[in-house]
Structure formats: C-alpha cells, structure tokens
C-alpha cells in the first residue's frame, strides 16, 4: 500500500482514491485539532456541538472503513486466503509496536502496572483492529455466502455477535471495541459492493451527487450530540433502533457526498504530493495521535484558521517523518507494518 513511489506507480494507480484518502486524513487530523486544541480547559466538552467537528465525525471513520472494504475486495480477489497473513502483518504489528511504546512509557514514568493496563495500550489503535476483524468476517462472507439467504445471515451475524459480546465477561475484555465494529462493518461491506458492482461511476454522477449532498445536509442538521457512536454504544433496543438507523444513514450520505465532491474537484487539486500523502494515510493515522499529544501543551486555545494551519503542519511533518523512518527496518515493520525493499 505504501510502497516506494515512482512516476510509474503514480500513473498506474487510481489517483482519485489517493486524493480521497489524502483529504480525508487531513480531516481526521483537523477533527482532532478541533477537539484537543480549539477547545481546551473549561470549554473542552463543547467540541461535541461544534458544527465542523460534527460535519467531519458523522462520516470520516465510516468512509475510511468503506475504502478499506473497497481495497480489501481487490486484495482478496487477487490473493484469496493468502491475503490474510498480509493483512495480519500490516494491521497487527503497528498495534503491537504502539502498545509496547505506551507500556514502556508507563513503566518509565512510574505508573502502576496491572494486567488490564498492560493489555489496553495494544488496543488503542482500535481502527486497525476493527479493519482486520471486518476483513476476517468478509473472508467468511465470501466463502460461505453461496446464495442470498446465506449472504444476509453472514451480513447480520457479525453484528449480532458484536452486540452479545459486551454481555459476556471476561470475553468482552478481549473485544473492547464491539460498538465500533457493529457500526463500521456495514460500511466495509458497502465498500466491497461499490467495487464489485462498479458503483463509483454512479456515486460521482451529478444527479446522484446532488441528492446525497442534500440528504447529508438534512441529516447533519438533525444529528444530535448524544447520537455519536463514541457517546452512546450500539444496541438494538426499541429506543435505540431508530438512532442506530440514523447513524448508518447519515454516515453513508456523508461518505457518498465526500466521494462526489472529491471527484468534482480532483482535477483542481491533483498533484504528485497529494497522491503521496494518500498512499501514506495508514502511517499518518498511526502517528497523528502522538503529534497532537506532543503539540497540545504548547498551543493556546485557538480558532479554526490556526487549527487548519496546525493540521497542515502536522500532516506534512508526519509524511516526511514517515518517509525518513520507513528506511529503518525494525521501525518500519513495527510502526507501519511494512517490509523494507
């Protein structure tokens, strides 16, 4: 995914998706800048109601999962079961490396150590874990979904399992992010079908694009602070089923709107550097939490404009940090899940 970039590889890739990922990873960093830098001190909890934060957080993780499903389908079609070790290495090793770093940091600063304090740092990169879980369920879905009934069962079964797990102690401790999985699994499958059915040509059609943008704007204005999956867990009780459906709907409309907008402006923002950023999004995602944590104590509460410049600085700095450190074999393997070539 993040192999060495040459003019040939840039020309042979679909640069549209690189542009999508580059802009999206900037929004991830900008969203975190709003959360931790724009809102500080007594105002910190107010970020949930910030309109820019809400506009980003309704769809940014669903879209990354949709993209993951899109490219996982390509990988699976090419390699079948051989793609499992590749995904395991690419997604698990950064979690191990990140967890070891966090654990050593706790020991260095004298924090008390318990079994759960040892375990939890290895799950902090939750999105990578959920991507791998989705990929494994997708493999089962592909191999055993022989007809429409089996496909529906295998589509719903992972969600049911994820809803039951939190009730099963101590198994729930081993799967701490079931709410995120429940929310994101349908987007992974959506990305798969966008690839299989070549739906991207319809998504980027003006007629459809206008409709999804209108629907996204409506869902944006209706979306309430307590409806974030980060605030209230997923379950299918009668009082929550409507909220869950709205979460899925608003997330999907946000994903499709973003894909349409980037398609319309991709010719304007096309550049080799943006494509390089797009190909390094996994590494930047892994590193950006460190960058925000390092800069946060030194930055006073600021406005949106300053947050944009800070986010751009972090994005560019992390790309070059990745470009330099990926040349160190051990660091490249355990920080980014890549092999040096």
mmCIF file of C-alpha atoms in Angstrom:
data_model
loop_
_atom_site.group_PDB
_atom_site.id
_atom_site.type_symbol
_atom_site.label_atom_id
_atom_site.label_comp_id
_atom_site.label_asym_id
_atom_site.label_seq_id
_atom_site.Cartn_x
_atom_site.Cartn_y
_atom_site.Cartn_z
ATOM 1 C CA UNK A 1 0.000 0.000 0.000
ATOM 2 C CA UNK A 2 2.736 2.429 0.949
ATOM 3 C CA UNK A 3 5.454 1.113 -1.310
ATOM 4 C CA UNK A 4 8.164 3.363 -2.697
ATOM 5 C CA UNK A 5 6.547 5.882 -5.025
ATOM 6 C CA UNK A 6 7.815 6.484 -8.544
ATOM 7 C CA UNK A 7 6.227 8.287 -11.506
ATOM 8 C CA UNK A 8 5.355 4.868 -12.930
ATOM 9 C CA UNK A 9 3.500 3.713 -9.815
ATOM 10 C CA UNK A 10 1.669 7.023 -9.588
ATOM 11 C CA UNK A 11 0.476 6.738 -13.155
ATOM 12 C CA UNK A 12 -0.573 3.096 -12.725
ATOM 13 C CA UNK A 13 -2.719 3.750 -9.621
ATOM 14 C CA UNK A 14 -6.199 5.212 -9.450
ATOM 15 C CA UNK A 15 -5.133 8.643 -8.233
ATOM 16 C CA UNK A 16 -8.748 9.531 -7.365
ATOM 17 C CA UNK A 17 -8.634 7.235 -4.330
ATOM 18 C CA UNK A 18 -5.256 8.629 -3.277
ATOM 19 C CA UNK A 19 -6.782 12.106 -3.346
ATOM 20 C CA UNK A 20 -9.790 10.914 -1.331
ATOM 21 C CA UNK A 21 -7.542 9.416 1.336
ATOM 22 C CA UNK A 22 -5.243 12.454 1.455
ATOM 23 C CA UNK A 23 -8.096 14.910 2.054
ATOM 24 C CA UNK A 24 -9.750 12.514 4.489
ATOM 25 C CA UNK A 25 -6.646 12.045 6.648
ATOM 26 C CA UNK A 26 -6.336 15.838 6.807
ATOM 27 C CA UNK A 27 -9.920 15.973 8.105
ATOM 28 C CA UNK A 28 -9.070 13.351 10.734
ATOM 29 C CA UNK A 29 -6.191 15.493 11.988
ATOM 30 C CA UNK A 30 -8.280 18.671 11.771
ATOM 31 C CA UNK A 31 -11.077 16.996 13.745
ATOM 32 C CA UNK A 32 -8.605 16.069 16.468
ATOM 33 C CA UNK A 33 -7.207 19.614 16.400
ATOM 34 C CA UNK A 34 -10.722 20.964 16.984
ATOM 35 C CA UNK A 35 -11.236 18.509 19.831
ATOM 36 C CA UNK A 36 -7.930 18.991 21.650
ATOM 37 C CA UNK A 37 -6.652 22.430 20.589
ATOM 38 C CA UNK A 38 -9.591 24.667 19.646
ATOM 39 C CA UNK A 39 -11.485 23.506 22.731
ATOM 40 C CA UNK A 40 -9.339 23.495 25.861
ATOM 41 C CA UNK A 41 -9.833 23.991 29.574
ATOM 42 C CA UNK A 42 -13.408 24.535 30.711
ATOM 43 C CA UNK A 43 -14.645 24.583 27.113
ATOM 44 C CA UNK A 44 -13.257 21.151 26.258
ATOM 45 C CA UNK A 45 -16.540 19.225 26.373
ATOM 46 C CA UNK A 46 -18.167 21.729 23.982
ATOM 47 C CA UNK A 47 -16.404 20.242 20.955
ATOM 48 C CA UNK A 48 -19.215 17.686 20.573
ATOM 49 C CA UNK A 49 -21.518 20.513 19.475
ATOM 50 C CA UNK A 50 -19.009 22.160 17.148
ATOM 51 C CA UNK A 51 -20.505 22.199 13.607
ATOM 52 C CA UNK A 52 -17.192 21.494 11.830
ATOM 53 C CA UNK A 53 -16.397 18.669 14.230
ATOM 54 C CA UNK A 54 -19.853 17.192 13.690
ATOM 55 C CA UNK A 55 -19.596 17.544 9.927
ATOM 56 C CA UNK A 56 -16.366 15.519 9.957
ATOM 57 C CA UNK A 57 -17.184 12.937 12.610
ATOM 58 C CA UNK A 58 -20.503 11.881 11.117
ATOM 59 C CA UNK A 59 -18.713 10.194 8.226
ATOM 60 C CA UNK A 60 -14.881 10.168 8.478
ATOM 61 C CA UNK A 61 -14.419 6.723 10.106
ATOM 62 C CA UNK A 62 -17.279 5.175 8.049
ATOM 63 C CA UNK A 63 -15.577 6.421 4.882
ATOM 64 C CA UNK A 64 -12.188 5.032 5.882
ATOM 65 C CA UNK A 65 -13.909 1.694 6.537
ATOM 66 C CA UNK A 66 -15.723 1.887 3.193
ATOM 67 C CA UNK A 67 -12.377 2.482 1.476
ATOM 68 C CA UNK A 68 -10.911 -0.441 3.435
ATOM 69 C CA UNK A 69 -13.699 -2.699 2.168
ATOM 70 C CA UNK A 70 -13.183 -1.480 -1.398
ATOM 71 C CA UNK A 71 -9.464 -2.303 -1.440
ATOM 72 C CA UNK A 72 -9.811 -5.448 0.699
ATOM 73 C CA UNK A 73 -12.044 -6.850 -2.034
ATOM 74 C CA UNK A 74 -9.380 -6.144 -4.646
ATOM 75 C CA UNK A 75 -6.738 -7.814 -2.455
ATOM 76 C CA UNK A 76 -8.931 -10.829 -1.715
ATOM 77 C CA UNK A 77 -9.824 -11.311 -5.376
ATOM 78 C CA UNK A 78 -6.119 -11.415 -6.232
ATOM 79 C CA UNK A 79 -4.731 -13.468 -3.341
ATOM 80 C CA UNK A 80 -7.704 -15.267 -1.716
ATOM 81 C CA UNK A 81 -6.637 -16.740 1.672
ATOM 82 C CA UNK A 82 -3.032 -15.648 1.081
ATOM 83 C CA UNK A 83 -4.204 -12.095 1.777
ATOM 84 C CA UNK A 84 -4.895 -12.937 5.453
ATOM 85 C CA UNK A 85 -1.225 -13.044 6.596
ATOM 86 C CA UNK A 86 -0.586 -9.823 4.683
ATOM 87 C CA UNK A 87 -3.461 -8.041 6.459
ATOM 88 C CA UNK A 88 -2.463 -9.522 9.814
ATOM 89 C CA UNK A 89 1.107 -8.234 9.471
ATOM 90 C CA UNK A 90 0.051 -4.848 8.153
ATOM 91 C CA UNK A 91 -2.525 -4.172 10.855
ATOM 92 C CA UNK A 92 -1.357 -6.171 13.889
ATOM 93 C CA UNK A 93 2.323 -5.213 14.006
ATOM 94 C CA UNK A 94 1.631 -1.447 14.387
ATOM 95 C CA UNK A 95 -0.768 -2.267 17.256
ATOM 96 C CA UNK A 96 1.993 -4.326 18.926
ATOM 97 C CA UNK A 97 4.594 -1.615 18.338
ATOM 98 C CA UNK A 98 2.276 1.135 19.585
ATOM 99 C CA UNK A 99 1.299 -0.937 22.625
ATOM 100 C CA UNK A 100 4.907 -1.673 23.576
ATOM 101 C CA UNK A 101 5.790 2.009 23.288
ATOM 102 C CA UNK A 102 2.866 3.021 25.513
ATOM 103 C CA UNK A 103 3.698 0.277 28.014
ATOM 104 C CA UNK A 104 7.364 1.276 28.247
ATOM 105 C CA UNK A 105 6.291 4.898 28.688
ATOM 106 C CA UNK A 106 4.044 3.956 31.628
ATOM 107 C CA UNK A 107 6.862 1.977 33.235
ATOM 108 C CA UNK A 108 9.351 4.818 32.639
ATOM 109 C CA UNK A 109 7.081 7.369 34.358
ATOM 110 C CA UNK A 110 6.333 5.004 37.247
ATOM 111 C CA UNK A 111 2.651 4.341 36.573
ATOM 112 C CA UNK A 112 1.239 1.270 38.353
ATOM 113 C CA UNK A 113 1.041 -1.797 36.110
ATOM 114 C CA UNK A 114 -1.823 -4.293 36.126
ATOM 115 C CA UNK A 115 -2.926 -6.943 33.600
ATOM 116 C CA UNK A 116 -5.516 -4.583 32.086
ATOM 117 C CA UNK A 117 -3.036 -1.684 31.986
ATOM 118 C CA UNK A 118 -0.744 -3.967 30.025
ATOM 119 C CA UNK A 119 -3.488 -5.112 27.676
ATOM 120 C CA UNK A 120 -5.265 -1.848 26.808
ATOM 121 C CA UNK A 121 -2.348 0.013 25.134
ATOM 122 C CA UNK A 122 -2.298 -2.731 22.499
ATOM 123 C CA UNK A 123 -5.913 -1.893 21.572
ATOM 124 C CA UNK A 124 -5.521 1.896 21.342
ATOM 125 C CA UNK A 125 -5.222 1.777 17.536
ATOM 126 C CA UNK A 126 -8.754 0.435 17.504
ATOM 127 C CA UNK A 127 -9.461 1.252 13.875
ATOM 128 C CA UNK A 128 -6.723 -1.098 12.657
ATOM 129 C CA UNK A 129 -8.127 -3.889 14.818
ATOM 130 C CA UNK A 130 -11.645 -3.315 13.526
ATOM 131 C CA UNK A 131 -10.415 -3.315 9.909
ATOM 132 C CA UNK A 132 -8.825 -6.727 10.437
ATOM 133 C CA UNK A 133 -11.950 -8.059 12.159
ATOM 134 C CA UNK A 134 -14.062 -6.820 9.250
ATOM 135 C CA UNK A 135 -11.681 -8.413 6.765
ATOM 136 C CA UNK A 136 -11.850 -11.786 8.519
ATOM 137 C CA UNK A 137 -15.663 -11.715 8.586
ATOM 138 C CA UNK A 138 -15.559 -10.678 4.931
ATOM 139 C CA UNK A 139 -13.480 -13.770 4.072
ATOM 140 C CA UNK A 140 -16.119 -15.952 5.748
ATOM 141 C CA UNK A 141 -18.834 -13.982 3.943
ATOM 142 C CA UNK A 142 -17.200 -14.616 0.564
ATOM 143 C CA UNK A 143 -16.516 -18.311 1.096
ATOM 144 C CA UNK A 144 -19.852 -19.312 2.617
ATOM 145 C CA UNK A 145 -22.258 -16.748 1.156
ATOM 146 C CA UNK A 146 -23.406 -19.014 -1.677
ATOM 147 C CA UNK A 147 -26.916 -17.574 -2.014
ATOM 148 C CA UNK A 148 -28.874 -14.519 -0.958
ATOM 149 C CA UNK A 149 -30.115 -16.118 2.287
ATOM 150 C CA UNK A 150 -26.596 -17.119 3.367
ATOM 151 C CA UNK A 151 -25.300 -13.669 2.439
ATOM 152 C CA UNK A 152 -27.951 -11.946 4.567
ATOM 153 C CA UNK A 153 -27.243 -14.246 7.518
ATOM 154 C CA UNK A 154 -23.494 -13.683 7.250
ATOM 155 C CA UNK A 155 -24.049 -9.938 6.907
ATOM 156 C CA UNK A 156 -26.152 -9.735 10.074
ATOM 157 C CA UNK A 157 -24.391 -12.420 12.162
ATOM 158 C CA UNK A 158 -21.223 -10.371 12.926
ATOM 159 C CA UNK A 159 -23.395 -7.522 14.206
ATOM 160 C CA UNK A 160 -25.357 -9.888 16.469
ATOM 161 C CA UNK A 161 -22.118 -11.405 17.802
ATOM 162 C CA UNK A 162 -20.679 -7.958 18.488
ATOM 163 C CA UNK A 163 -23.832 -6.950 20.376
ATOM 164 C CA UNK A 164 -23.745 -10.090 22.533
ATOM 165 C CA UNK A 165 -20.022 -9.969 23.395
ATOM 166 C CA UNK A 166 -20.254 -6.984 25.833
ATOM 167 C CA UNK A 167 -22.596 -9.096 27.985
ATOM 168 C CA UNK A 168 -20.064 -11.957 28.249
ATOM 169 C CA UNK A 169 -17.416 -11.249 30.881
ATOM 170 C CA UNK A 170 -14.421 -11.802 30.588
ATOM 171 C CA UNK A 171 -14.677 -12.345 26.813
ATOM 172 C CA UNK A 172 -15.788 -8.717 26.493
ATOM 173 C CA UNK A 173 -12.355 -7.615 27.773
ATOM 174 C CA UNK A 174 -10.748 -9.286 24.759
ATOM 175 C CA UNK A 175 -13.004 -7.474 22.286
ATOM 176 C CA UNK A 176 -13.253 -3.932 23.710
ATOM 177 C CA UNK A 177 -14.390 -2.126 20.569
ATOM 178 C CA UNK A 178 -17.508 -4.074 19.633
ATOM 179 C CA UNK A 179 -19.611 -0.909 19.355
ATOM 180 C CA UNK A 180 -17.267 0.457 16.692
ATOM 181 C CA UNK A 181 -17.251 -2.859 14.840
ATOM 182 C CA UNK A 182 -21.059 -3.003 14.876
ATOM 183 C CA UNK A 183 -21.233 0.491 13.434
ATOM 184 C CA UNK A 184 -18.489 0.096 10.806
ATOM 185 C CA UNK A 185 -18.990 -3.453 9.467
ATOM 186 C CA UNK A 186 -21.857 -2.397 7.118
ATOM 187 C CA UNK A 187 -19.610 0.314 5.633
ATOM 188 C CA UNK A 188 -16.889 -2.260 4.959
ATOM 189 C CA UNK A 189 -19.408 -4.377 3.037
ATOM 190 C CA UNK A 190 -20.687 -1.269 1.233
ATOM 191 C CA UNK A 191 -17.168 -0.540 0.021
ATOM 192 C CA UNK A 192 -16.865 -4.118 -1.212
ATOM 193 C CA UNK A 193 -20.043 -3.838 -3.265
ATOM 194 C CA UNK A 194 -19.064 -0.443 -4.637
ATOM 195 C CA UNK A 195 -16.038 -2.203 -6.134
ATOM 196 C CA UNK A 196 -17.856 -5.368 -7.248
ATOM 197 C CA UNK A 197 -20.711 -3.511 -8.938
ATOM 198 C CA UNK A 198 -18.572 -0.608 -10.176
ATOM 199 C CA UNK A 199 -20.904 1.805 -8.406
ATOM 200 C CA UNK A 200 -18.335 4.579 -8.194
ATOM 201 C CA UNK A 201 -19.427 5.805 -11.642
ATOM 202 C CA UNK A 202 -22.946 6.359 -10.259
ATOM 203 C CA UNK A 203 -21.736 7.885 -6.989
ATOM 204 C CA UNK A 204 -19.854 10.541 -8.927
ATOM 205 C CA UNK A 205 -22.821 11.321 -11.188
ATOM 206 C CA UNK A 206 -24.157 14.885 -10.804
ATOM 207 C CA UNK A 207 -27.774 13.789 -10.297
ATOM 208 C CA UNK A 208 -26.938 11.303 -7.565
ATOM 209 C CA UNK A 209 -24.301 13.592 -6.088
ATOM 210 C CA UNK A 210 -26.760 16.434 -5.627
ATOM 211 C CA UNK A 211 -29.275 14.135 -3.937
ATOM 212 C CA UNK A 212 -26.816 12.662 -1.433
ATOM 213 C CA UNK A 213 -25.440 16.102 -0.539
ATOM 214 C CA UNK A 214 -28.958 17.342 0.233
ATOM 215 C CA UNK A 215 -29.671 14.231 2.320
ATOM 216 C CA UNK A 216 -26.360 14.617 4.146
ATOM 217 C CA UNK A 217 -27.100 18.267 4.963
ATOM 218 C CA UNK A 218 -30.517 17.289 6.308
ATOM 219 C CA UNK A 219 -29.001 14.545 8.458
ATOM 220 C CA UNK A 220 -26.286 16.977 9.611
ATOM 221 C CA UNK A 221 -28.854 19.437 10.957
ATOM 222 C CA UNK A 222 -30.872 16.651 12.609
ATOM 223 C CA UNK A 223 -27.876 14.851 14.139
ATOM 224 C CA UNK A 224 -27.674 15.253 17.930
ATOM 225 C CA UNK A 225 -24.637 15.249 20.179
ATOM 226 C CA UNK A 226 -25.705 12.094 22.012
ATOM 227 C CA UNK A 227 -26.012 10.128 18.752
ATOM 228 C CA UNK A 228 -22.262 9.754 18.150
ATOM 229 C CA UNK A 229 -21.237 6.110 18.461
ATOM 230 C CA UNK A 230 -18.457 7.434 20.727
ATOM 231 C CA UNK A 231 -21.068 8.762 23.178
ATOM 232 C CA UNK A 232 -23.744 6.063 23.252
ATOM 233 C CA UNK A 233 -22.979 2.418 22.443
ATOM 234 C CA UNK A 234 -24.692 0.458 19.725
ATOM 235 C CA UNK A 235 -27.609 -1.758 20.668
ATOM 236 C CA UNK A 236 -30.870 -2.687 19.061
ATOM 237 C CA UNK A 237 -33.326 -1.912 21.827
ATOM 238 C CA UNK A 238 -36.574 -0.334 20.673
ATOM 239 C CA UNK A 239 -35.483 3.100 21.914
ATOM 240 C CA UNK A 240 -32.158 2.907 20.081
ATOM 241 C CA UNK A 241 -33.023 1.223 16.802
ATOM 242 C CA UNK A 242 -34.090 4.499 15.197
ATOM 243 C CA UNK A 243 -30.916 6.254 16.353
ATOM 244 C CA UNK A 244 -28.770 3.421 15.013
ATOM 245 C CA UNK A 245 -30.546 3.544 11.643
ATOM 246 C CA UNK A 246 -29.980 7.293 11.503
ATOM 247 C CA UNK A 247 -26.288 6.812 12.343
ATOM 248 C CA UNK A 248 -25.924 4.449 9.388
ATOM 249 C CA UNK A 249 -27.919 6.693 7.076
ATOM 250 C CA UNK A 250 -26.109 9.946 7.932
ATOM 251 C CA UNK A 251 -22.719 8.206 7.771
ATOM 252 C CA UNK A 252 -23.495 6.747 4.343
ATOM 253 C CA UNK A 253 -24.768 10.058 2.983
ATOM 254 C CA UNK A 254 -21.627 11.756 4.285
ATOM 255 C CA UNK A 255 -19.414 9.123 2.627
ATOM 256 C CA UNK A 256 -21.153 9.421 -0.726
ATOM 257 C CA UNK A 257 -21.184 13.225 -0.579
ATOM 258 C CA UNK A 258 -17.451 13.313 0.134
ATOM 259 C CA UNK A 259 -16.680 10.899 -2.723
ATOM 260 C CA UNK A 260 -18.752 13.032 -5.091
ATOM 261 C CA UNK A 261 -17.165 16.336 -4.034
ATOM 262 C CA UNK A 262 -13.623 14.995 -4.357
ATOM 263 C CA UNK A 263 -14.447 13.646 -7.815
ATOM 264 C CA UNK A 264 -15.663 17.074 -8.892
ATOM 265 C CA UNK A 265 -12.535 18.865 -7.645
ATOM 266 C CA UNK A 266 -9.944 16.127 -8.212
ATOM 267 C CA UNK A 267 -8.668 17.782 -11.385
ATOM 268 C CA UNK A 268 -8.115 21.010 -9.473
ATOM 269 C CA UNK A 269 -6.256 19.510 -6.509
ATOM 270 C CA UNK A 270 -4.393 16.836 -8.453
ATOM 271 C CA UNK A 271 -0.712 16.793 -7.527
ATOM 272 C CA UNK A 272 2.002 14.214 -7.024
ATOM 273 C CA UNK A 273 2.492 15.271 -3.388
ATOM 274 C CA UNK A 274 -1.206 14.830 -2.549
ATOM 275 C CA UNK A 275 -1.078 11.365 -4.095
ATOM 276 C CA UNK A 276 1.942 10.537 -1.943
ATOM 277 C CA UNK A 277 0.037 11.691 1.142
ATOM 278 C CA UNK A 278 -2.863 9.472 0.088
ATOM 279 C CA UNK A 279 -0.600 6.458 -0.120
ATOM 280 C CA UNK A 280 0.784 7.090 3.388
ATOM 281 C CA UNK A 281 -2.515 7.505 5.224
ATOM 282 C CA UNK A 282 -2.130 4.391 7.383
ATOM 283 C CA UNK A 283 1.230 5.569 8.721
ATOM 284 C CA UNK A 284 -0.063 9.125 9.226
ATOM 285 C CA UNK A 285 -3.120 7.829 11.091
ATOM 286 C CA UNK A 286 -0.866 5.809 13.404
ATOM 287 C CA UNK A 287 1.431 8.793 14.087
ATOM 288 C CA UNK A 288 -1.067 11.656 14.330
ATOM 289 C CA UNK A 289 -2.181 10.930 17.898
ATOM 290 C CA UNK A 290 1.450 11.282 19.024
ATOM 291 C CA UNK A 291 1.785 14.589 17.168
ATOM 292 C CA UNK A 292 -1.373 16.077 18.710
ATOM 293 C CA UNK A 293 -0.260 14.944 22.169
ATOM 294 C CA UNK A 294 3.190 16.484 21.752
ATOM 295 C CA UNK A 295 1.962 19.845 20.430
ATOM 296 C CA UNK A 296 -1.100 20.261 22.627
ATOM 297 C CA UNK A 297 0.653 21.531 25.811
ATOM 298 C CA UNK A 298 2.475 24.223 23.816
ATOM 299 C CA UNK A 299 -0.502 25.664 21.927
ATOM 300 C CA UNK A 300 -3.000 28.048 23.431
ATOM 301 C CA UNK A 301 -6.699 27.745 22.694
ATOM 302 C CA UNK A 302 -7.125 28.987 19.126
ATOM 303 C CA UNK A 303 -9.625 29.406 16.317
ATOM 304 C CA UNK A 304 -10.400 27.412 13.197
ATOM 305 C CA UNK A 305 -7.870 29.178 10.959
ATOM 306 C CA UNK A 306 -4.980 28.420 13.300
ATOM 307 C CA UNK A 307 -6.238 24.835 13.658
ATOM 308 C CA UNK A 308 -6.169 24.445 9.855
ATOM 309 C CA UNK A 309 -2.529 25.566 9.675
ATOM 310 C CA UNK A 310 -1.582 23.366 12.645
ATOM 311 C CA UNK A 311 -3.287 20.393 10.960
ATOM 312 C CA UNK A 312 -1.494 21.035 7.668
ATOM 313 C CA UNK A 313 1.804 21.320 9.518
ATOM 314 C CA UNK A 314 1.180 18.011 11.316
ATOM 315 C CA UNK A 315 0.121 16.303 8.071
ATOM 316 C CA UNK A 316 3.210 17.379 6.131
ATOM 317 C CA UNK A 317 5.599 16.812 9.056
ATOM 318 C CA UNK A 318 4.256 13.301 9.625
ATOM 319 C CA UNK A 319 4.579 12.423 5.945
ATOM 320 C CA UNK A 320 8.276 13.362 5.952
ATOM 321 C CA UNK A 321 8.784 11.645 9.308
ATOM 322 C CA UNK A 322 7.286 8.506 7.778
ATOM 323 C CA UNK A 323 9.391 8.910 4.629
ATOM 324 C CA UNK A 324 12.586 9.045 6.732
ATOM 325 C CA UNK A 325 11.779 6.439 9.396
ATOM 326 C CA UNK A 326 10.453 3.813 6.980
ATOM 327 C CA UNK A 327 14.079 3.305 5.926
ATOM 328 C CA UNK A 328 14.780 1.811 9.386
ATOM 329 C CA UNK A 329 13.795 -1.880 9.015
ATOM 330 C CA UNK A 330 12.633 -2.618 12.575
ATOM 331 C CA UNK A 331 10.840 0.706 12.936
ATOM 332 C CA UNK A 332 9.208 0.305 9.532
ATOM 333 C CA UNK A 333 7.950 -3.167 10.451
ATOM 334 C CA UNK A 334 6.547 -2.445 13.918
ATOM 335 C CA UNK A 335 5.390 1.139 13.357
ATOM 336 C CA UNK A 336 3.869 0.761 9.872
ATOM 337 C CA UNK A 337 3.620 -2.987 9.285
ATOM 338 C CA UNK A 338 5.806 -2.740 6.192
ATOM 339 C CA UNK A 339 8.844 -4.636 4.950
ATOM 340 C CA UNK A 340 11.823 -2.723 3.618
ATOM 341 C CA UNK A 341 12.511 -3.421 -0.015
#
